Tab-separated table of C-alpha atoms and ligand atoms in Angstrom:
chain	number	residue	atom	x	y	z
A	1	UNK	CA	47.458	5.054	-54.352
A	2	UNK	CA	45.635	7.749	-53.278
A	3	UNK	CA	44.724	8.943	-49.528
A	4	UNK	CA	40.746	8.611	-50.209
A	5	UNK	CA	41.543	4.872	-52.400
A	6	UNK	CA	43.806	4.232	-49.309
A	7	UNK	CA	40.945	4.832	-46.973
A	8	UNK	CA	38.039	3.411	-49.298
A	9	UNK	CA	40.290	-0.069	-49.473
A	10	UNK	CA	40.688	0.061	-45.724
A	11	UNK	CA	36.744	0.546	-44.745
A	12	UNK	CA	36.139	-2.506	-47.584
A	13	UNK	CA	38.507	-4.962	-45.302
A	14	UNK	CA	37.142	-3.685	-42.399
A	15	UNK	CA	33.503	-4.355	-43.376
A	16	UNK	CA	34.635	-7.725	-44.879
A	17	UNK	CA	35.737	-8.478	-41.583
A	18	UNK	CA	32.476	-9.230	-40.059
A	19	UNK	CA	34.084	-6.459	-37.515
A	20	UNK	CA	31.653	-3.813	-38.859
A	21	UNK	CA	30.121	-1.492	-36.257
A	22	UNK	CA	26.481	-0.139	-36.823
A	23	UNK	CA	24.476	1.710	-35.405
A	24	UNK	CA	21.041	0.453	-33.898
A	25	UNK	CA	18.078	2.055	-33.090
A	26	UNK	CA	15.381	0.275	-30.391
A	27	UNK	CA	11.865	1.358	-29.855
A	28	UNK	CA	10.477	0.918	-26.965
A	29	UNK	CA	8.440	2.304	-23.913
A	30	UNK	CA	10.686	1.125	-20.833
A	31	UNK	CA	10.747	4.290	-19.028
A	32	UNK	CA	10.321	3.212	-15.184
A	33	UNK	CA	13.203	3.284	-12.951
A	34	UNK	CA	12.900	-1.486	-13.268
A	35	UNK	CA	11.763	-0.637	-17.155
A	36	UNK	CA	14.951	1.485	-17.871
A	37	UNK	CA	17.271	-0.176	-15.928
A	38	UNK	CA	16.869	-3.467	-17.522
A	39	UNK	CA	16.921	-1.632	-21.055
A	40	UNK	CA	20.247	-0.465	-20.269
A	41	UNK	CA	21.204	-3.871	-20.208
A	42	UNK	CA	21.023	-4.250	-23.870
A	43	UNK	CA	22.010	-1.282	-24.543
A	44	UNK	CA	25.076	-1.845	-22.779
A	45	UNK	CA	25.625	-5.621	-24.072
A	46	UNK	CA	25.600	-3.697	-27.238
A	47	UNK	CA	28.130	-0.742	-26.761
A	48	UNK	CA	30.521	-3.887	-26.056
A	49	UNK	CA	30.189	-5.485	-28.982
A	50	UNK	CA	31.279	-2.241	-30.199
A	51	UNK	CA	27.740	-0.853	-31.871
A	52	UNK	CA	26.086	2.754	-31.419
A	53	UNK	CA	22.728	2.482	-29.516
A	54	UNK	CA	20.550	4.896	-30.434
A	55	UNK	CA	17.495	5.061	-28.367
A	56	UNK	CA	14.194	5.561	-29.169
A	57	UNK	CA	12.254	5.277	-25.748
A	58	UNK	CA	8.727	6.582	-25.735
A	59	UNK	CA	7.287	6.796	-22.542
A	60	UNK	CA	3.566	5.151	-21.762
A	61	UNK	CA	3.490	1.939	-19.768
A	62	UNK	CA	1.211	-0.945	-21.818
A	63	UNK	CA	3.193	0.968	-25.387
A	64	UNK	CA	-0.042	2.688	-27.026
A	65	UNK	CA	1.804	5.826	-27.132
A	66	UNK	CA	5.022	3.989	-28.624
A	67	UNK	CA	2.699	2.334	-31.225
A	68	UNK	CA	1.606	5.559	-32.506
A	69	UNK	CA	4.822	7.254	-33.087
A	70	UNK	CA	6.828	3.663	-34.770
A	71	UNK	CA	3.908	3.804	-37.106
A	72	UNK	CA	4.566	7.535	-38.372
A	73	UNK	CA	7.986	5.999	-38.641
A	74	UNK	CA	7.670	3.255	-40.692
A	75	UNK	CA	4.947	5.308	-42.776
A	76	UNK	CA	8.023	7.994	-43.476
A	77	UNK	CA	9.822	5.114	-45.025
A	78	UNK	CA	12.420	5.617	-41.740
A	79	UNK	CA	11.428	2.739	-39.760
A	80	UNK	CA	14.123	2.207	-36.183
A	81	UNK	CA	15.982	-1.505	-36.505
A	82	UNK	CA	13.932	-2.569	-34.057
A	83	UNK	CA	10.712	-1.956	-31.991
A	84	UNK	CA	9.091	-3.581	-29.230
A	85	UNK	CA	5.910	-5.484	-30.962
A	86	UNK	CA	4.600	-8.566	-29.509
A	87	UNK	CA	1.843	-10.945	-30.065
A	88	UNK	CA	-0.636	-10.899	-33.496
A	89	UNK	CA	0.476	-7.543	-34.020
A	90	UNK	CA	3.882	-8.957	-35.123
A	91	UNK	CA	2.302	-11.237	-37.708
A	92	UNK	CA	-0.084	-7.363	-39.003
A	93	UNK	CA	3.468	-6.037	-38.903
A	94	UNK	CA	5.308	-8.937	-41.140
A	95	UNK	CA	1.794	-8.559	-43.766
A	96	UNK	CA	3.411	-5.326	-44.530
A	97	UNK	CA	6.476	-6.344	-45.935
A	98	UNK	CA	8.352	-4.286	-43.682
A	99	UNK	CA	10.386	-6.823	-41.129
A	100	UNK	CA	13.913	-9.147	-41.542
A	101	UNK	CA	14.075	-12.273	-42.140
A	102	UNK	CA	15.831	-13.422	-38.726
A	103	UNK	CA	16.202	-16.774	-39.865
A	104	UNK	CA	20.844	-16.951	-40.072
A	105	UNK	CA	20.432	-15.760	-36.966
A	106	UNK	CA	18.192	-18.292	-35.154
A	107	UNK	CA	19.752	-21.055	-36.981
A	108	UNK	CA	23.021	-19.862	-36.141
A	109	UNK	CA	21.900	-19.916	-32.441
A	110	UNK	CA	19.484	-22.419	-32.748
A	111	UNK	CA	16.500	-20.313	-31.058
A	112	UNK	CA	14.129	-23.145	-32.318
A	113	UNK	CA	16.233	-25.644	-29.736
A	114	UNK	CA	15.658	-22.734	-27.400
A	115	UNK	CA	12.318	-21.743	-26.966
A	116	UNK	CA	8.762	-23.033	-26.105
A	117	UNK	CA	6.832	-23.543	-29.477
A	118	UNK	CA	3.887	-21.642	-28.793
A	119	UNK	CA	6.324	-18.532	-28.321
A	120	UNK	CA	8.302	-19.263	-31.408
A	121	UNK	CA	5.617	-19.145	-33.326
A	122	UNK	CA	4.676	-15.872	-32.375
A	123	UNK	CA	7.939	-14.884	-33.292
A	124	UNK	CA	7.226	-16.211	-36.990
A	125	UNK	CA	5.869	-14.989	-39.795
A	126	UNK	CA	5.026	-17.881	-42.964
A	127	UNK	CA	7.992	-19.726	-40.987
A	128	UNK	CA	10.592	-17.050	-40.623
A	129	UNK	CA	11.480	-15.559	-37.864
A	130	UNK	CA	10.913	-11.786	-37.501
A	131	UNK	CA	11.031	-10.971	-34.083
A	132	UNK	CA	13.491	-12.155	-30.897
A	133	UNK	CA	11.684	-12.823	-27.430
A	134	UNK	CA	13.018	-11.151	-25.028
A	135	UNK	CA	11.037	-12.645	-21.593
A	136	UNK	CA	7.809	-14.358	-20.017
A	137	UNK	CA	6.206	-11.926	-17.753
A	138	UNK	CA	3.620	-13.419	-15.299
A	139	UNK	CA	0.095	-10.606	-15.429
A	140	UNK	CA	-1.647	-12.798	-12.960
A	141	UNK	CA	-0.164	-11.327	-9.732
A	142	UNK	CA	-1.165	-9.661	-6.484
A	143	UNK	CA	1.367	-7.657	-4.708
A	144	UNK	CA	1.264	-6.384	-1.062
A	145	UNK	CA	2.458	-4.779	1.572
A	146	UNK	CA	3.137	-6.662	4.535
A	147	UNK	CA	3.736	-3.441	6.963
A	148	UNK	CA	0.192	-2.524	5.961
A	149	UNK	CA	-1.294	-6.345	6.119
A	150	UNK	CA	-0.031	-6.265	9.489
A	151	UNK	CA	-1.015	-3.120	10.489
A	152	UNK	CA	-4.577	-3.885	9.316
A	153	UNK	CA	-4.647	-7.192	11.036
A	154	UNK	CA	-4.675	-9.162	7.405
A	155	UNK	CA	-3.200	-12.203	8.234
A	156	UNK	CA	-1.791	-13.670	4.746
A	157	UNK	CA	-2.134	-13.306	1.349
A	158	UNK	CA	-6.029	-13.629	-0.226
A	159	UNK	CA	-6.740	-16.816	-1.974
A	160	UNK	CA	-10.283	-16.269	-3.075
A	161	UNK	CA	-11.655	-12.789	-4.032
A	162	UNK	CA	-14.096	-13.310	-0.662
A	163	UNK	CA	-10.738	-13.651	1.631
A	164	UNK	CA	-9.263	-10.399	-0.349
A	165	UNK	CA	-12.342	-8.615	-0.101
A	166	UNK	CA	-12.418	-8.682	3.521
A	167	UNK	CA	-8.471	-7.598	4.209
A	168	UNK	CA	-9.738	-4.867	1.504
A	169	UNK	CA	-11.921	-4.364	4.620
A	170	UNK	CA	-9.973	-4.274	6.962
A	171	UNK	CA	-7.318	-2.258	5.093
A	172	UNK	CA	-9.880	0.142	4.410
A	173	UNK	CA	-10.629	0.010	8.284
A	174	UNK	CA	-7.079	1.036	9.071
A	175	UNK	CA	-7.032	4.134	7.424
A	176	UNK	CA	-4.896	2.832	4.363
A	177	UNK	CA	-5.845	2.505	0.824
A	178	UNK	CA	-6.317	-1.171	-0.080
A	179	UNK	CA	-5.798	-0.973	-3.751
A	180	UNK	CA	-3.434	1.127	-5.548
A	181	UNK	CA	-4.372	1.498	-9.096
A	182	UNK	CA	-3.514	3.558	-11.450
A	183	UNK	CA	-6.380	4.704	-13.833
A	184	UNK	CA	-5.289	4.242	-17.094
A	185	UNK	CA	-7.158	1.684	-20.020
A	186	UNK	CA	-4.419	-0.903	-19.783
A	187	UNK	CA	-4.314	-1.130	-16.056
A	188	UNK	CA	-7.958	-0.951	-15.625
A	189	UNK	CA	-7.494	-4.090	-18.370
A	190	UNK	CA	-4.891	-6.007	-16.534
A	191	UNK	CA	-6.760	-5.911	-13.090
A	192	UNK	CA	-10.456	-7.112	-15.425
A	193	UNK	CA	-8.303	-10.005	-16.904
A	194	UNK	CA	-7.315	-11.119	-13.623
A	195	UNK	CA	-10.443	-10.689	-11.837
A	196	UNK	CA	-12.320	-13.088	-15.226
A	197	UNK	CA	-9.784	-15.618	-14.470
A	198	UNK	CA	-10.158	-15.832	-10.910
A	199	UNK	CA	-14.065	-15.581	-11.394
A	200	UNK	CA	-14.527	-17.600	-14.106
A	201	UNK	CA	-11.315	-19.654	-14.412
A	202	UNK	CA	-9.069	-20.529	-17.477
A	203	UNK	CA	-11.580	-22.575	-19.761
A	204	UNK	CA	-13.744	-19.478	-19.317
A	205	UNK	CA	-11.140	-16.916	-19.813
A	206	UNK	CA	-10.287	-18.710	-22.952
A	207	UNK	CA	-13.599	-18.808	-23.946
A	208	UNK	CA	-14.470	-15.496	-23.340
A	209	UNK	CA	-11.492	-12.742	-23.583
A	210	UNK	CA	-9.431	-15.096	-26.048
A	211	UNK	CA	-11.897	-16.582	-28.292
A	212	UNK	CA	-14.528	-13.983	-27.949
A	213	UNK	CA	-17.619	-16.102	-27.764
A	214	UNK	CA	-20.516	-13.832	-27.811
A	215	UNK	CA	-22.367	-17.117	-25.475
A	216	UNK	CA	-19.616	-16.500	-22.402
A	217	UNK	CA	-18.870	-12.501	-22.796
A	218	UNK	CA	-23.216	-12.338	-22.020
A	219	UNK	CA	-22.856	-15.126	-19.220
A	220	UNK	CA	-23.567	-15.072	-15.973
A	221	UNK	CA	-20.148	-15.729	-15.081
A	222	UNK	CA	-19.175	-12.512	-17.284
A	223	UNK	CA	-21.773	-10.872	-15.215
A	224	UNK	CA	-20.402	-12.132	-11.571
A	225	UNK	CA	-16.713	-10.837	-13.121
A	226	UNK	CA	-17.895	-7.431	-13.828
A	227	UNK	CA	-19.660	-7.162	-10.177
A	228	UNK	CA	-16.404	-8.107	-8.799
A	229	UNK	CA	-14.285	-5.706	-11.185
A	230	UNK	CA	-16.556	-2.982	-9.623
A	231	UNK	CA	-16.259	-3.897	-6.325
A	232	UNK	CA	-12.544	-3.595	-6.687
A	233	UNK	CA	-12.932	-0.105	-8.010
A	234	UNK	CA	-14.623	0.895	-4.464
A	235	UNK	CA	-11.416	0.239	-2.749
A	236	UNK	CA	-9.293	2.506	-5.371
A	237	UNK	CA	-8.447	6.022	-3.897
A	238	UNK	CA	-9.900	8.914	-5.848
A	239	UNK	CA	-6.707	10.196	-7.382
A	240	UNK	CA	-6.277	7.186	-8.915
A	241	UNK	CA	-7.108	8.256	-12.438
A	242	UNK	CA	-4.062	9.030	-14.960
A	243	UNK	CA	-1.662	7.673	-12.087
A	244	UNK	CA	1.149	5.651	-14.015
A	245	UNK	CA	1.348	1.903	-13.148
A	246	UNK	CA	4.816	2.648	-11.404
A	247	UNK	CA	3.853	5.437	-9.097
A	248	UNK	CA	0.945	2.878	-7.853
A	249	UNK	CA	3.582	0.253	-7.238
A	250	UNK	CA	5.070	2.700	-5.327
A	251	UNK	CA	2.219	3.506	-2.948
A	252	UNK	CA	2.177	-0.239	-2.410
A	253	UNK	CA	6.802	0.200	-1.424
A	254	UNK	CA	5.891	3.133	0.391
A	255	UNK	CA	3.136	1.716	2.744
A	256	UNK	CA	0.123	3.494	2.096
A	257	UNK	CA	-1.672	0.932	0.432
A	258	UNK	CA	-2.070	-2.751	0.931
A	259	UNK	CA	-2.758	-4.396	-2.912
A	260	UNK	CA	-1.812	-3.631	-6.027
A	261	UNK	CA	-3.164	-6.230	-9.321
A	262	UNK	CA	-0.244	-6.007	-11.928
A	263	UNK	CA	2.613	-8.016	-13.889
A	264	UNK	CA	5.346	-8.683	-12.561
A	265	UNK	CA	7.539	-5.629	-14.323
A	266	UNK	CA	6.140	-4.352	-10.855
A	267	UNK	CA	8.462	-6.232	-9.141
A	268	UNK	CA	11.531	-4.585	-11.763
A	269	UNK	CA	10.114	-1.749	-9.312
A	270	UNK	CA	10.757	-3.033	-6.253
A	271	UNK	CA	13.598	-4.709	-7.138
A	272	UNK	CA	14.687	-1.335	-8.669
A	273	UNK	CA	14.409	0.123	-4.959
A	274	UNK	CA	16.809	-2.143	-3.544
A	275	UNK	CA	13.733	-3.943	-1.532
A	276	UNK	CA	13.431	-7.986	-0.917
A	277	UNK	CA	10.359	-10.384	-1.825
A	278	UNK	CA	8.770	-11.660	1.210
A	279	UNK	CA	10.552	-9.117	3.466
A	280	UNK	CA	9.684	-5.511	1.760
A	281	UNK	CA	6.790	-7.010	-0.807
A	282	UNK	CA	4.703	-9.736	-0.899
A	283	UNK	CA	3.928	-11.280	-4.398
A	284	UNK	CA	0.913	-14.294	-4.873
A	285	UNK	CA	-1.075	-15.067	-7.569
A	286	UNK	CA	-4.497	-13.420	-8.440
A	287	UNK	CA	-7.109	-14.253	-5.979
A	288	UNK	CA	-8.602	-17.759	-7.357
A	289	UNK	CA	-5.586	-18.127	-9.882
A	290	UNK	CA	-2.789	-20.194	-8.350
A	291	UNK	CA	-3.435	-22.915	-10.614
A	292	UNK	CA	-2.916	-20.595	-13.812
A	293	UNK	CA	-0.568	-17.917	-15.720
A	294	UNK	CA	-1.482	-15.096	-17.744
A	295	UNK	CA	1.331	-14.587	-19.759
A	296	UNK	CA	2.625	-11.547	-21.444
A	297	UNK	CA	6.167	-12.363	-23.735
A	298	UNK	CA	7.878	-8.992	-24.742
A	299	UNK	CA	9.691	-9.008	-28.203
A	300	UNK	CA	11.826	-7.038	-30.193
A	301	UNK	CA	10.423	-6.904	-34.158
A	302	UNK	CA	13.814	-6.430	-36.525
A	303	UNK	CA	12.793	-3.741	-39.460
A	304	UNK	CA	13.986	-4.162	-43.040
A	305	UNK	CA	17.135	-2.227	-43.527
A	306	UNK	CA	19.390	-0.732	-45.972
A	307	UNK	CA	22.562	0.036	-44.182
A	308	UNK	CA	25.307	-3.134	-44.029
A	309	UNK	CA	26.372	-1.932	-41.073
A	310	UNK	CA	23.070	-1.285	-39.566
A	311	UNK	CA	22.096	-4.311	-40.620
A	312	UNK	CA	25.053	-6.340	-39.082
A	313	UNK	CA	24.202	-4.254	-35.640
A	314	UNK	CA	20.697	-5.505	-35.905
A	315	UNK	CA	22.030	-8.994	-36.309
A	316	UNK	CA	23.786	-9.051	-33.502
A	317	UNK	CA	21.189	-7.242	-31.566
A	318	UNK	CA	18.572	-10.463	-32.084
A	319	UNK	CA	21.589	-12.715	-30.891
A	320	UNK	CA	22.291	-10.469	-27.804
A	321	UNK	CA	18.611	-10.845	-26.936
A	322	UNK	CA	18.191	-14.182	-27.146
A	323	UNK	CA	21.958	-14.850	-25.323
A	324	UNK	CA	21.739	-17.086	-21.793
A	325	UNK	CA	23.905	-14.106	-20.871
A	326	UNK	CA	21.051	-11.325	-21.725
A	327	UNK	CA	18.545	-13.351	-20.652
A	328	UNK	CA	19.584	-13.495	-17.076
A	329	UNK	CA	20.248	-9.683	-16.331
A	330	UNK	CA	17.626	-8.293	-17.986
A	331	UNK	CA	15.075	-10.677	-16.586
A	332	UNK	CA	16.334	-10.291	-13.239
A	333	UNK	CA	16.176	-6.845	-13.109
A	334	UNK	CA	12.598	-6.749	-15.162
A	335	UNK	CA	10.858	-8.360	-12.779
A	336	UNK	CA	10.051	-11.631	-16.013
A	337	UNK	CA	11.606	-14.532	-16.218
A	338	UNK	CA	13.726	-15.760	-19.326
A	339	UNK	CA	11.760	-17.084	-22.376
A	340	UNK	CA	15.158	-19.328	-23.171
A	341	UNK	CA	14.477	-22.593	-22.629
A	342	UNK	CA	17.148	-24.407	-19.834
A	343	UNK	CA	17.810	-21.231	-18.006
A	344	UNK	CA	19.240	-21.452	-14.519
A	345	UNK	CA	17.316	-20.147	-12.125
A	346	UNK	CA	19.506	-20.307	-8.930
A	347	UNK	CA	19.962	-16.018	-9.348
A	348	UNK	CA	16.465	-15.433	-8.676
A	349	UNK	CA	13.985	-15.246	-6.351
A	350	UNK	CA	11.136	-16.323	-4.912
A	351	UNK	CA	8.895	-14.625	-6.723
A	352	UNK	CA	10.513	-15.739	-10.158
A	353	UNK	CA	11.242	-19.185	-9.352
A	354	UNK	CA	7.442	-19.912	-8.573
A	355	UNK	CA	6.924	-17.737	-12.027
A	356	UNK	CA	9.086	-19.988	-13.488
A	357	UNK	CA	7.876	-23.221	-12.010
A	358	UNK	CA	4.235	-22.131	-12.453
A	359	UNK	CA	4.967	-21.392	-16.265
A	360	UNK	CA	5.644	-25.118	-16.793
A	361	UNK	CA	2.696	-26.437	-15.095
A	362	UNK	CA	0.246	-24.746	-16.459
A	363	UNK	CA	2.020	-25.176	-20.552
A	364	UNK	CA	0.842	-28.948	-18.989
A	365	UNK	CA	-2.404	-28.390	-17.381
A	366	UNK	CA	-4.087	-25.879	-19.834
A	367	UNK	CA	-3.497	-22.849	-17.033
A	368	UNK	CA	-1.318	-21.269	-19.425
A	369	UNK	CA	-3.327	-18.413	-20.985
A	370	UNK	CA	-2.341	-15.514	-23.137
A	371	UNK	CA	-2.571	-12.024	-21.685
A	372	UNK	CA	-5.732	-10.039	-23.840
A	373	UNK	CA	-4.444	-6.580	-21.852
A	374	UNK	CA	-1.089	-7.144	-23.136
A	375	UNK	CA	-1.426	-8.183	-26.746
A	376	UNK	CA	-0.697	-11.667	-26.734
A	377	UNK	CA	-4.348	-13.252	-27.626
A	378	UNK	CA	-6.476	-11.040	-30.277
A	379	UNK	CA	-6.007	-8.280	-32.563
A	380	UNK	CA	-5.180	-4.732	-31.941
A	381	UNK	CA	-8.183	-3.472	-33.070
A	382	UNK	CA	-10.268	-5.879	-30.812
A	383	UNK	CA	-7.700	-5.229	-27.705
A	384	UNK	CA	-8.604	-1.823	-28.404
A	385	UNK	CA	-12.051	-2.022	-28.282
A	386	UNK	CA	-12.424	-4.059	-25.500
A	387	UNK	CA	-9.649	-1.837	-23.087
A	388	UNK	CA	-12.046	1.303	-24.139
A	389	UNK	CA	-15.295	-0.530	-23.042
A	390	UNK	CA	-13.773	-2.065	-19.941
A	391	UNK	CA	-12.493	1.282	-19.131
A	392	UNK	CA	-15.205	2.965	-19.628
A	393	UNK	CA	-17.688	0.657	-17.480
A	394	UNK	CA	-14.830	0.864	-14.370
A	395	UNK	CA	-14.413	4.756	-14.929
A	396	UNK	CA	-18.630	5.198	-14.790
A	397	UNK	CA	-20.635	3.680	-11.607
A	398	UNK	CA	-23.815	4.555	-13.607
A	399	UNK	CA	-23.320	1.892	-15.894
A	400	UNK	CA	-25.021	-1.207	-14.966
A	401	UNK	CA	-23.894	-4.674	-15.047
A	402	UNK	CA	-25.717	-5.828	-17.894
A	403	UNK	CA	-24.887	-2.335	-19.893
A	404	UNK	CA	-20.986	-2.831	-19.576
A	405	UNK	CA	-21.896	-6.589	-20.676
A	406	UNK	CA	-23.319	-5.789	-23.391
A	407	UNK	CA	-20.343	-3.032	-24.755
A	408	UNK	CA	-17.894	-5.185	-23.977
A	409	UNK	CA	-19.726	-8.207	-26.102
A	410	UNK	CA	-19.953	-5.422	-29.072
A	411	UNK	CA	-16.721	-4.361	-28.760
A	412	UNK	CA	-15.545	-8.105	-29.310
A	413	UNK	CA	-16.527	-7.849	-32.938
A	414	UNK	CA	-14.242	-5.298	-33.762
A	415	UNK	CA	-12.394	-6.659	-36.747
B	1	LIG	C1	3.628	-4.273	-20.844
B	1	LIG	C2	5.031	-4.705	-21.230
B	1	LIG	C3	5.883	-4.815	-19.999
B	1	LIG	C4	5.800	-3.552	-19.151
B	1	LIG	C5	4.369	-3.009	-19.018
B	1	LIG	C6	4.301	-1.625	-18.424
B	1	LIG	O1	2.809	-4.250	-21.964
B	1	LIG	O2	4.960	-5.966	-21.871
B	1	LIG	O3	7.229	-5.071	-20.385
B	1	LIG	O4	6.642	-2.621	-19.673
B	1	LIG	O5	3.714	-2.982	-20.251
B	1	LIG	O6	4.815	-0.678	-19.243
């Protein structure tokens, strides 16, 4: 036999194996020091199973600029194995033809066993799955400062938007900035979804922002959210437009201002810097939301490939994602909580466990809402529309109530 039949036969066995190595390639936008940290957990749970990780990070917090360049990707014919798609855009995605069928996989690890039903059936298309969940993140938060709470005389965390208005006060008083924000259209979203559900609670929000009822997006509840959206934007510092979500957080670590509204990959921030919940950072819901959850559940969408190897590698990337073992380190250091069903919780904190505990009420009392800002509850093209028009009221004073109303209504017919 010949040396290149001798080494043909060998790579057959090998492959036959089930010991092939591939390589795999991720998109995603997890580019903040919590963000890339707890990517490196999957990249390294899959160096160890002996696979190349090849990654394909594009940086943008909320992934607009990630969704741009996967779809010259996939348009090339070159799609990566997988990409970080969540919500209804997973189901546009699976209408093109262009995803695995996950289904050996989540039978072989019985993922249906494993997860809530209303996230496994985002994770389906027509039945199959396509995508693996990787975590529930909570959008619904408030985090603080306690150094500058103190210093301003707040005495605890705002419950109602009037109690967080007047330590915004006071804040403001002590020479601080009370809000850090970062001016960018999914931030500016995140804080108006928070402020509707606090305003108008989660009947309305559903109404409104999921189910795009033209009768509560021109109510007068709509109207009292977008007069309490603006006041919010009073207490923002001026060079808050363009700031990154992460370099607000950090204001918030670094004590020179008192709130900041965002998920809880915030906390992968602080968390990141070594600092403690409840000593370093404070974390509470949303003024006026205790009794509900925005949720935002990122997923990894598997692409149709060619390559056996690449394909094995992909394989066992979905299995790594949805592993107890995964699911603890990354969420930990993400700031989420796992999506597996079961998971013990005894590793995390405070924070997480009321996340966690909070998550399961509200499945049960109809708190449990999907984040618009984050893609979970319409399409793209309406998320779109409706970030630009929020945006666009929060980044213009001269805009009246009842004008940003009214865009915001129109731009909830976008098809
Ligand atoms: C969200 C994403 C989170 C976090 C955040 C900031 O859309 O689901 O995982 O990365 O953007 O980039």
């Amino acid at each position: 036999m010949k040396l290149n039949q001798l080494l043909s036969a060998a790579m057959a066995a090998f492959a036959l194996s089930g010991a092939v190595a591939g390589e795999v390639e991720v998109l995603h936008y997890w580019t903040s020091g919590g963000e890339a940290k707890s990517a490196a957990e999957l990249r390294k749970m899959m160096q160890s199973k002996g696979h190349t990780w090849k990654d394909f990070a594009v940086a943008g917090g909320g992934g607009d600029n990630a969704m741009t360049v996967l779809k010259s990707r996939v348009v090339s014919g070159n799609p990566p194995s997988a990409a970080q798609i969540k919500g209804p855009a997973i189901q546009e995605w699976a209408a093109e033809g262009v995803l695995a069928n996950l289904d050996a996989v989540a039978k072989a690890e019985n993922w249906d066993a494993s997860l809530p039903v209303v996230v496994a059936n985002v994770m389906k298309y027509k039945g199959n799955y396509v995508a693996a969940p990787v975590n529930v993140h909570r959008v619904n938060w408030l985090w603080a400062s306690p150094e500058v709470l103190k210093k301003a005389g707040v005495p605890a965390m705002p419950k109602t938007f009037d109690e967080f208005f007047a330590a915004a006060d006071k804040i403001k008083a002590a020479g601080l900035i009370p809000v850090a924000h970062g001016g960018q259209n999914w931030q500016d979203f995140t804080t108006f979804e928070s402020v509707v559900l606090g305003v108008g609670g989660a009947k309305f929000y559903q109404d409104a922002l999921v189910k795009l009822d033209q009768k509560a997006l021109n109510s007068d509840t709509m109207k009292k959210s977008l007069e309490t959206f603006r006041k919010i934007k009073s207490y923002t510092d001026p060079a808050a437009p363009g700031r990154d979500w992460n370099l607000a957080t950090a204001m918030v670590m670094q004590g020179k201002a008192g709130f900041q509204f965002m998920g809880d990959w915030a906390k992968g921030e602080f968390i990141a810097a070594g600092k403690v919940p409840g000593k370093d950072f404070l974390c509470a819901a949303a003024p006026g939301t205790a009794n509900a959850f925005t949720f935002n559940v990122d997923s990894f969408a598997m692409y149709k490939l060619k390559d056996a190897g690449a394909q094995k590698a992909q394989a066992d990337l979905a299995a790594a994602i949805m592993s107890p073992a995964f699911q603890e380190v990354f969420n930990l250091n993400k700031g989420s909580i796992p999506v597996r069903l079961g998971m013990k919780m005894d590793k995390f904190d405070d924070c997480a466990k009321l996340s966690s505990k909070d998550f399961v009420d509200t499945a049960r009392t109809g708190g449990l809402v999907p984040s618009v800002a984050h893609g979970m509850a319409v399409s793209p093209a309406a998320e779109g529309a409706i970030k630009d028009a929020v945006s666009q009221f929060w980044n213009n004073d001269k805009i009246s109530v009842a004008d940003g109303m009214k865009n915001i209504a129109k731009a909830a017919t976008t098809q």
